[in-house]
């Protein structure tokens, strides 16, 4: 029997607006970058180049190379939480990119528990500095996110409470630490979006959310943090694009991230989505041309196909926003005609979801439902099942922000 896949089931929405999806798909490096401010010692006066290299490799989706960096850290400092935390980060990032298997889930669980144990040992043995609390907060946050994906939202809240407590201890010990603002700002923003029982539990167990304060802290982290600046930019990009409708701000962030991480097509696609939302058709078309240029420059046919699929996917998003559902389906079917579950698993489940959305936009509900159910029945839904469950309950309409996801 196959092990249930928590990364393809629809979780209870953490913020009432699919925070589970964003906590999985968006900051796949997030709390890892948050915790990166030290490798077991006092806060550095300048960034640690080895840590930065590992983080950059993850953003470029070079996961094997990133693991090598973090294993070297463990070899030098086996009792410190840093290396263990980063190995868990790589595992989580693989899952977030759609590379799921029962074995990879077990690997993540083992690694994140080891990171928690290492940080707690530092604290219990009175060797802890602010960064041990930093790593502990990050690891507890990751574990809470994992529990959320399994629908264990009560245990997720308690883990989140411990994570927030650890992050607050960190900032009390080091008020000048700007990296910690990423984690606290994220909690501030999303807890402000809670409703019902989740809002009550957030107030009781965490703290009262404040959307504006969360955005302020994330903005500071994006400019001043040593290690979490990029992840803060990514978080703000997604917030502006999918929650706040601040498309000009999203475009600026997407453009900078796409330039910095040129081998990761995700940011280039989001840049194109921002152009679409702004009605800047020439910018959108240039983005599509750039994706296809990257396909032409690829090192091998498999890599070229990844970039071409992203170009088609962006074109389908443009069609959906412009009422051309049939054209969108043609492009999405073209993606599905040449699947690559080993190298590009996300471009199977997400095109299927988009086809379902296209039928909903045409008021062909039965057809839409059939595609959402296909996504839900996939062994590896690459995160798309979160929205599939949502759209089974309430269909998307014209202009839905998640047409662009």
XYZ file of C-alpha atoms in Angstrom:
405
model
C 0.000 0.000 0.000
C 1.292 3.465 -0.862
C 2.044 5.798 2.018
C -0.323 8.790 2.073
C 1.333 11.802 0.545
C 0.862 14.873 2.760
C 2.327 17.065 0.043
C -0.428 16.280 -2.445
C -3.442 16.270 -0.164
C -5.294 19.465 0.437
C -4.442 20.717 3.917
C -6.697 22.707 6.180
C -5.969 26.256 4.948
C -3.523 27.769 7.441
C -4.691 31.299 6.763
C -8.083 30.494 5.378
C -6.580 31.362 1.977
C -4.369 28.368 1.156
C -1.441 29.253 3.361
C -0.640 25.564 3.275
C -0.002 25.898 -0.438
C 2.215 28.934 0.026
C 4.119 27.438 2.934
C 4.900 24.482 0.720
C 5.339 25.919 -2.750
C 6.566 29.403 -1.978
C 9.226 29.477 0.685
C 10.638 26.091 0.097
C 13.895 27.522 1.293
C 12.202 29.971 3.648
C 12.833 29.096 7.239
C 16.144 27.642 6.192
C 17.208 30.996 4.850
C 15.737 32.532 7.966
C 17.942 30.404 10.159
C 21.055 30.874 8.105
C 22.499 33.683 10.136
C 25.162 31.550 11.738
C 26.785 28.153 11.633
C 26.845 27.538 15.367
C 28.723 30.628 16.495
C 28.022 34.262 17.298
C 26.378 36.417 14.663
C 28.891 37.058 11.886
C 29.898 40.598 11.006
C 29.716 39.581 7.357
C 27.862 36.747 5.612
C 29.338 33.272 5.649
C 30.105 32.553 1.967
C 29.633 28.799 2.348
C 26.131 29.233 3.741
C 25.286 31.732 1.007
C 26.576 29.330 -1.628
C 24.365 26.543 -0.333
C 21.300 28.770 -0.253
C 21.960 29.989 -3.787
C 22.316 26.407 -5.009
C 18.893 25.609 -3.596
C 17.302 28.609 -5.284
C 18.907 27.423 -8.505
C 17.417 23.979 -7.773
C 20.822 22.321 -7.714
C 19.873 20.153 -4.781
C 22.669 17.574 -4.935
C 25.332 20.273 -4.916
C 23.594 22.034 -2.026
C 23.582 18.849 0.014
C 27.333 18.538 -0.457
C 27.812 22.028 1.007
C 25.715 21.304 4.070
C 27.235 17.876 4.665
C 30.636 19.549 4.880
C 29.248 21.774 7.613
C 28.053 18.691 9.530
C 31.433 17.027 9.116
C 33.097 20.020 10.770
C 30.418 20.684 13.404
C 28.365 17.521 13.974
C 26.832 18.745 17.230
C 25.711 22.106 15.859
C 22.207 22.461 14.391
C 23.214 24.363 11.241
C 24.212 21.534 8.922
C 21.377 19.284 10.049
C 18.911 22.083 9.477
C 20.163 22.694 5.966
C 19.950 19.025 5.007
C 16.294 19.183 6.050
C 15.979 22.336 3.980
C 17.189 20.507 0.884
C 14.714 17.685 1.487
C 11.851 20.138 1.915
C 12.897 22.029 -1.208
C 12.851 18.843 -3.258
C 9.349 18.078 -2.014
C 8.205 21.621 -2.729
C 9.547 21.364 -6.281
C 7.378 18.276 -6.799
C 9.981 15.551 -6.290
C 7.967 13.489 -3.846
C 8.275 9.874 -2.769
C 7.578 8.070 0.515
C 11.334 7.727 1.026
C 11.952 11.445 0.549
C 9.251 12.271 3.097
C 10.894 9.966 5.627
C 14.246 11.600 4.915
C 12.787 15.038 5.601
C 11.210 13.896 8.872
C 14.471 12.342 10.036
C 16.518 15.405 9.145
C 14.196 17.981 10.681
C 13.969 15.993 13.921
C 17.767 15.826 14.040
C 17.998 19.605 13.615
C 15.543 20.130 16.490
C 17.484 17.718 18.692
C 20.781 19.476 17.981
C 19.393 22.925 18.786
C 17.676 21.708 21.952
C 20.879 20.022 23.104
C 22.761 23.302 22.771
C 20.120 25.023 24.891
C 19.893 22.279 27.513
C 23.688 22.178 27.873
C 23.817 25.952 28.376
C 25.897 26.445 25.254
C 23.219 28.281 23.309
C 23.514 31.690 21.741
C 20.766 33.548 19.907
C 21.295 31.491 16.781
C 20.539 28.204 18.466
C 17.108 29.653 19.222
C 17.033 30.874 15.644
C 17.636 27.367 14.286
C 15.213 25.849 16.756
C 12.485 28.265 15.690
C 13.124 27.512 12.044
C 13.111 23.739 12.513
C 9.943 23.794 14.619
C 8.325 25.969 11.978
C 9.228 23.499 9.256
C 7.864 20.601 11.298
C 4.674 22.552 11.911
C 4.305 23.108 8.197
C 4.741 19.380 7.629
C 2.036 18.585 10.177
C -0.208 21.098 8.452
C 0.159 19.239 5.160
C -1.136 16.123 6.946
C -4.205 18.039 8.218
C -2.836 17.933 11.780
C -3.529 21.620 12.238
C -3.859 21.509 16.041
C -0.373 20.048 16.453
C 0.787 22.483 13.769
C -0.425 25.399 15.890
C 1.435 24.150 18.961
C 4.617 23.716 16.946
C 4.103 27.212 15.538
C 3.749 28.563 19.067
C 7.075 27.019 20.082
C 8.648 28.320 16.872
C 7.454 31.873 17.527
C 8.659 31.692 21.137
C 12.109 30.629 19.949
C 12.261 33.408 17.351
C 11.187 35.981 19.921
C 13.902 34.740 22.277
C 16.398 35.120 19.471
C 15.448 38.723 18.809
C 15.464 39.515 22.530
C 19.028 38.239 22.694
C 20.035 40.073 19.506
C 17.711 43.013 18.722
C 19.795 43.991 15.678
C 19.164 40.695 13.924
C 17.245 41.505 10.752
C 17.027 37.903 9.524
C 14.580 36.989 12.270
C 12.149 39.572 10.893
C 11.426 37.241 7.995
C 9.931 34.567 10.235
C 8.130 36.900 12.612
C 6.868 39.040 9.732
C 5.500 35.961 8.001
C 3.610 34.960 11.145
C 2.328 38.523 11.575
C 0.986 38.717 8.032
C -0.656 35.321 7.735
C -2.136 35.104 11.221
C -3.908 38.372 10.404
C -5.689 36.454 7.625
C -7.081 33.769 9.916
C -10.793 33.417 10.530
C -13.023 31.414 12.865
C -11.407 28.870 15.166
C -8.004 29.355 13.559
C -8.134 33.064 14.371
C -8.984 32.243 17.991
C -6.185 29.686 18.276
C -3.713 32.045 16.662
C -4.573 34.757 19.169
C -4.471 32.291 22.069
C -1.332 30.383 21.128
C 0.685 32.723 18.932
C -0.131 36.415 18.946
C -2.604 38.717 17.311
C -1.777 39.095 13.646
C -1.090 42.426 11.998
C -0.927 42.479 8.213
C 0.731 45.884 7.918
C 3.296 45.031 10.575
C 4.043 41.761 8.831
C 4.636 43.518 5.522
C 6.856 46.080 7.236
C 9.035 43.409 8.807
C 9.251 41.431 5.582
C 10.256 44.587 3.727
C 13.052 45.293 6.206
C 14.263 41.696 5.969
C 14.232 41.859 2.168
C 16.616 44.843 2.266
C 18.750 44.345 5.372
C 18.844 40.661 6.338
C 22.129 38.856 5.872
C 20.704 35.524 4.782
C 16.919 35.679 4.535
C 16.754 38.715 2.237
C 16.072 36.635 -0.858
C 13.402 34.550 0.813
C 11.759 37.696 2.159
C 11.684 39.040 -1.399
C 10.105 35.795 -2.580
C 7.505 35.897 0.170
C 6.636 39.515 -0.647
C 6.452 38.683 -4.345
C 3.823 36.031 -3.734
C 1.901 38.188 -1.269
C 1.793 41.130 -3.665
C 0.888 38.969 -6.658
C -1.697 36.627 -5.126
C -3.089 38.401 -2.055
C -2.565 42.152 -2.160
C -2.905 42.875 -5.912
C 0.196 45.104 -5.759
C 1.332 44.055 -9.213
C 3.950 46.759 -9.794
C 5.711 45.768 -6.575
C 5.461 42.113 -7.573
C 6.966 42.870 -10.985
C 9.977 44.620 -9.458
C 10.675 41.740 -7.088
C 10.138 39.041 -9.724
C 12.481 40.779 -12.142
C 15.254 41.032 -9.570
C 14.873 37.420 -8.463
C 14.744 36.157 -12.051
C 17.983 37.980 -12.789
C 19.686 36.685 -9.651
C 18.564 33.062 -10.144
C 18.719 32.739 -13.898
C 18.628 28.928 -13.876
C 15.306 28.787 -11.994
C 12.419 29.405 -14.410
C 9.914 29.945 -11.606
C 10.789 33.598 -11.017
C 10.786 34.362 -14.752
C 7.293 32.880 -15.038
C 6.088 34.999 -12.104
C 7.595 38.059 -13.780
C 5.453 37.228 -16.796
C 2.368 36.819 -14.600
C 2.974 40.270 -13.095
C 3.127 41.739 -16.611
C -0.161 40.016 -17.434
C -1.851 41.387 -14.322
C -0.597 44.888 -15.131
C -1.886 44.648 -18.707
C 1.643 45.144 -20.037
C 1.394 42.837 -23.031
C 4.776 43.649 -24.533
C 6.514 42.824 -21.258
C 4.608 39.548 -21.133
C 5.569 38.684 -24.709
C 9.220 39.486 -24.059
C 9.121 37.176 -21.035
C 7.763 34.351 -23.186
C 10.499 35.019 -25.753
C 13.102 34.929 -22.994
C 11.816 31.572 -21.727
C 12.117 30.190 -25.244
C 15.584 31.703 -25.672
C 16.604 29.838 -22.534
C 15.179 26.654 -24.058
C 17.307 27.240 -27.152
C 20.428 27.774 -25.030
C 19.850 24.755 -22.787
C 22.618 22.239 -22.245
C 20.498 19.231 -23.206
C 17.039 18.370 -24.587
C 15.566 17.630 -21.157
C 16.521 21.064 -19.820
C 15.253 22.690 -23.021
C 11.896 20.971 -22.566
C 11.597 22.322 -19.027
C 11.952 25.912 -20.260
C 9.574 25.318 -23.184
C 6.933 23.908 -20.836
C 7.219 27.017 -18.688
C 6.722 29.216 -21.757
C 3.585 27.298 -22.696
C 2.360 27.447 -19.107
C 2.774 31.232 -18.994
C 0.946 31.531 -22.315
C -1.918 29.472 -20.893
C -2.135 31.862 -17.938
C -2.390 34.811 -20.311
C -5.171 33.015 -22.216
C -7.109 32.242 -19.039
C -7.015 35.871 -17.927
C -8.177 36.980 -21.382
C -11.145 34.652 -21.667
C -9.525 32.245 -24.129
C -10.095 28.985 -22.292
C -9.888 26.795 -25.394
C -6.516 28.278 -26.385
C -5.279 27.756 -22.834
C -6.304 24.094 -22.946
C -4.454 23.574 -26.217
C -1.230 24.852 -24.665
C -1.758 22.829 -21.494
C -2.435 19.670 -23.486
C 0.801 20.306 -25.379
C 2.630 20.323 -22.041
C 0.925 17.090 -21.013
C 1.792 15.416 -24.316
C 5.476 15.408 -23.306
C 5.559 14.823 -19.533
C 8.770 14.366 -17.585
C 7.831 13.056 -14.119
C 11.475 12.639 -13.142
C 12.786 16.131 -13.982
C 9.629 18.285 -14.104
C 6.822 16.657 -12.072
C 5.015 19.928 -11.358
C 4.219 20.310 -15.057
C 1.833 17.373 -14.895
C -0.463 18.129 -11.965
C -0.606 21.894 -12.463
C -1.585 21.782 -16.156
C -4.339 19.319 -15.226
C -5.554 21.742 -12.562
C -5.461 24.619 -15.046
C -7.534 22.639 -17.538
C -10.139 22.157 -14.839
C -10.088 25.886 -14.144
C -10.526 26.621 -17.844
C -13.705 24.555 -17.921
C -15.019 26.333 -14.837
C -14.487 29.658 -16.597
C -16.753 28.299 -19.363
C -19.340 27.148 -16.791
C -18.697 23.513 -17.727
C -18.707 22.373 -14.126
C -18.818 18.623 -14.696
C -15.732 18.747 -16.907
C -13.930 20.948 -14.387
C -14.747 18.595 -11.525
C -13.417 15.620 -13.467
C -10.019 17.300 -13.789
C -9.876 18.366 -10.149
C -10.555 14.762 -9.184
C -7.751 13.611 -11.494
C -5.384 15.858 -9.575
C -6.646 14.569 -6.238
C -6.103 10.968 -7.343
C -2.511 11.506 -8.442
C 0.251 9.850 -6.452
C 2.305 13.018 -6.834
C 0.147 16.112 -7.145
C 3.087 18.498 -6.615
C 0.977 20.739 -4.366
C -1.807 21.274 -6.933
C -4.260 19.223 -4.881
C -4.516 22.073 -2.395
C -6.284 24.200 -4.988
C -8.099 21.216 -6.505
C -9.914 20.661 -3.206
C -10.683 24.342 -2.922
C -12.120 24.529 -6.444
C -14.238 21.428 -5.884
C -15.964 23.436 -3.179
C -16.042 26.797 -4.956
C -15.159 27.265 -8.642
C -12.757 29.984 -9.743
C -14.124 32.939 -11.612
C -12.676 35.389 -14.141
C -9.730 37.249 -12.682
C -9.140 34.738 -9.863
C -5.578 35.376 -8.639
C -4.808 31.661 -8.736
C -5.309 31.529 -12.481
C -1.771 32.893 -12.416
C -0.254 30.371 -10.022
